[in-house]
Phi, psi and omega in degrees: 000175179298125160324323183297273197337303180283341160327288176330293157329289187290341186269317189309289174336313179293307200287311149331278186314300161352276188290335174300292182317323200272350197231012162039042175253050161026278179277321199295343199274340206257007170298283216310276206312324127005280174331290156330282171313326166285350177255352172281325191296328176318309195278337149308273202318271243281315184246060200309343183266035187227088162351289195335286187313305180291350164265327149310325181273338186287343187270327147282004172278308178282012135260356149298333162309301181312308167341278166316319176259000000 
């Protein structure tokens, strides 16, 4: 599928885990943010000369740390 769409697609999530964490829903936070990560990581593998993607994903992992610690 398109890289915007799925760009997309993967921030909605983040964003999703996002207001779940700020409403200290946690457990609920970490499916979205899970999503997140797999589909940027998918668009890192597919478009590795796209900066972009690798700094979204580095941004959904350290919101799964916090979730986790």
């Amino acid at each position: 599928p398109n890289p915007d769409r799925r760009t997309g697609l993967a921030r909605c999530h983040g964003n999703l885990g996002s207001l779940l964490a700020m409403q200290a829903r946690f457990a609920d936070a970490e499916g979205p943010c899970r999503e997140s990560i797999g589909v940027f990581e998918k668009l890192v593998a597919d478009f590795p000369a796209v900066p972009e993607h690798r700094l979204e994903l580095l941004a959904a992992y350290t919101l799964l740390r916090d979730l986790l610690t």
